[in-house]
Amino acid sequence: MGIVIEILLNLGVNLLSFLFPSKEEREEKKLKKAYYKRLKEEQEEEQKRKDY
């Protein structure tokens, strides 16, 4: 019975951290998004150069 309560508490904590991320997690997500956007733009520019 104790393990079931522990699992439920763990799921609750994970859900709360997903719904309300910490400041560091939000900043990390923004940095990753900006990085992948930049990477995509660079790949598109390189593809345009190859097309010419």
PDB file of C-alpha atoms in Angstrom, residues 4-48:
ATOM      1  CA  VAL A   4       1.044   2.895  -4.282  1.00  0.00           C
ATOM      2  CA  ILE A   5       0.924   6.107  -2.238  1.00  0.00           C
ATOM      3  CA  GLU A   6       4.557   6.841  -3.124  1.00  0.00           C
ATOM      4  CA  ILE A   7       3.843   6.358  -6.850  1.00  0.00           C
ATOM      5  CA  LEU A   8       0.764   8.597  -6.682  1.00  0.00           C
ATOM      6  CA  LEU A   9       2.704  11.316  -4.857  1.00  0.00           C
ATOM      7  CA  ASN A  10       5.498  11.079  -7.413  1.00  0.00           C
ATOM      8  CA  LEU A  11       3.000  11.404 -10.265  1.00  0.00           C
ATOM      9  CA  GLY A  12       1.442  14.428  -8.557  1.00  0.00           C
ATOM     10  CA  VAL A  13       4.805  16.132  -8.148  1.00  0.00           C
ATOM     11  CA  ASN A  14       5.720  15.405 -11.770  1.00  0.00           C
ATOM     12  CA  LEU A  15       2.409  16.795 -12.979  1.00  0.00           C
ATOM     13  CA  LEU A  16       2.846  19.980 -10.928  1.00  0.00           C
ATOM     14  CA  SER A  17       6.394  20.491 -12.188  1.00  0.00           C
ATOM     15  CA  PHE A  18       5.127  19.994 -15.752  1.00  0.00           C
ATOM     16  CA  LEU A  19       2.298  22.498 -15.330  1.00  0.00           C
ATOM     17  CA  PHE A  20       4.395  25.013 -13.370  1.00  0.00           C
ATOM     18  CA  PRO A  21       8.039  24.746 -14.512  1.00  0.00           C
ATOM     19  CA  SER A  22      10.775  26.505 -12.595  1.00  0.00           C
ATOM     20  CA  LYS A  23      12.401  29.667 -13.892  1.00  0.00           C
ATOM     21  CA  GLU A  24      15.492  27.729 -14.978  1.00  0.00           C
ATOM     22  CA  GLU A  25      13.406  25.211 -16.928  1.00  0.00           C
ATOM     23  CA  ARG A  26      11.517  28.005 -18.716  1.00  0.00           C
ATOM     24  CA  GLU A  27      14.781  29.741 -19.639  1.00  0.00           C
ATOM     25  CA  GLU A  28      16.278  26.468 -20.865  1.00  0.00           C
ATOM     26  CA  LYS A  29      13.214  25.833 -23.035  1.00  0.00           C
ATOM     27  CA  LYS A  30      13.493  29.326 -24.559  1.00  0.00           C
ATOM     28  CA  LEU A  31      17.191  28.807 -25.306  1.00  0.00           C
ATOM     29  CA  LYS A  32      16.533  25.442 -26.959  1.00  0.00           C
ATOM     30  CA  LYS A  33      13.736  26.925 -29.053  1.00  0.00           C
ATOM     31  CA  ALA A  34      15.961  29.807 -30.190  1.00  0.00           C
ATOM     32  CA  TYR A  35      18.813  27.403 -30.980  1.00  0.00           C
ATOM     33  CA  TYR A  36      16.663  25.134 -33.134  1.00  0.00           C
ATOM     34  CA  LYS A  37      15.087  28.118 -34.888  1.00  0.00           C
ATOM     35  CA  ARG A  38      18.537  29.462 -35.735  1.00  0.00           C
ATOM     36  CA  LEU A  39      19.697  26.036 -36.880  1.00  0.00           C
ATOM     37  CA  LYS A  40      16.672  25.703 -39.157  1.00  0.00           C
ATOM     38  CA  GLU A  41      17.271  29.163 -40.640  1.00  0.00           C
ATOM     39  CA  GLU A  42      20.909  28.306 -41.342  1.00  0.00           C
ATOM     40  CA  GLN A  43      19.895  25.062 -43.050  1.00  0.00           C
ATOM     41  CA  GLU A  44      17.369  26.913 -45.201  1.00  0.00           C
ATOM     42  CA  GLU A  45      19.991  29.486 -46.223  1.00  0.00           C
ATOM     43  CA  GLU A  46      22.426  26.713 -47.115  1.00  0.00           C
ATOM     44  CA  GLN A  47      19.740  24.978 -49.179  1.00  0.00           C
ATOM     45  CA  LYS A  48      19.061  28.250 -51.077  1.00  0.00           C
TER      46      LYS A  48
END
